[in-house]
C-alpha angles and dihedrals in degrees: 000000000000115000128206115228113200107238092195144335133245121240120202144135095270104095099174140027101261115077094030114129112258096226137019129265090028097103099040093170093062105103116197131186121223110208117188133222117256092257093054103044096099109130090217089069087069099043103137096013098115090061089073128078097201140037143198120226123195113198147156130263089229096172099041101054109140132170125250135022122286116191098197133031133182109255115219088226087064089048090249090282099105132058125232133182109265093236091053090058141052095230111149092230096088136152085256120024099240128141133194127198138172118221140171117244110232100183138319112235130194109229121195092224103032108032117221112007121188115213104202127177123221103028114158092204129117122243104278103021114153117249114216100177144351121213129175121253114239114200091199093062106014098053125074113168091183095054112125111233099212116218093354089064088095096033108072111157111261107202124236120236111247121232119189111211089167137033119258120242112275092229089062106106119222091251094057090044091054091049095051089051093054093050095049092048093062090059109246090201118114106261095247096055116086105150107144089205103049116100119218128199145187142170119262124178102308095336141083112226119204125185147150131205122234136173093277092049142269115339119202099216098180142358118195140164 
């Protein structure tokens, strides 16, 4: 049996599954760090990586592992009402819990304690997610502008208007605020929940963010921590 060995872990402000962007590069102001495991900290392993703009990350759905094979899932884009084949979706519930994300390479740093550290933008991964491989994105083979998008063709995300009913904490940086707004604008709620009075929440950095969605947009009700 093949065993996957994590080569590193991602670090960012999304501390739990709820609230994470549903696809990569939708939250381009979200900056994540990839810290390598000790066995993979050789600078030689990263030689030439800075000449690429984008990278593919292969990673483990460490918080979505379930036993048994389920042939169909309910995609959020179809409001959770329609079943599709698991291989026709990007559901996290898969026969093998492997994820694939395209991210923008911001920079490569040499850290005295952690060795080479990659800074990437637009990751749709939770803090602590194990990374099992990193590969360069090649536009001449990885980009296909004419490609059909299946059942998602008519379900492009429409961004919500963000209404601040409370002040954001002074300790939150401008970049953290931008990333939070981007994530909230994509409507983190499950596709089948539309109660305008229901308050949702998730951990973001050192804060707990609570919000609700009404006819005029998404209201940030409280940010504490």
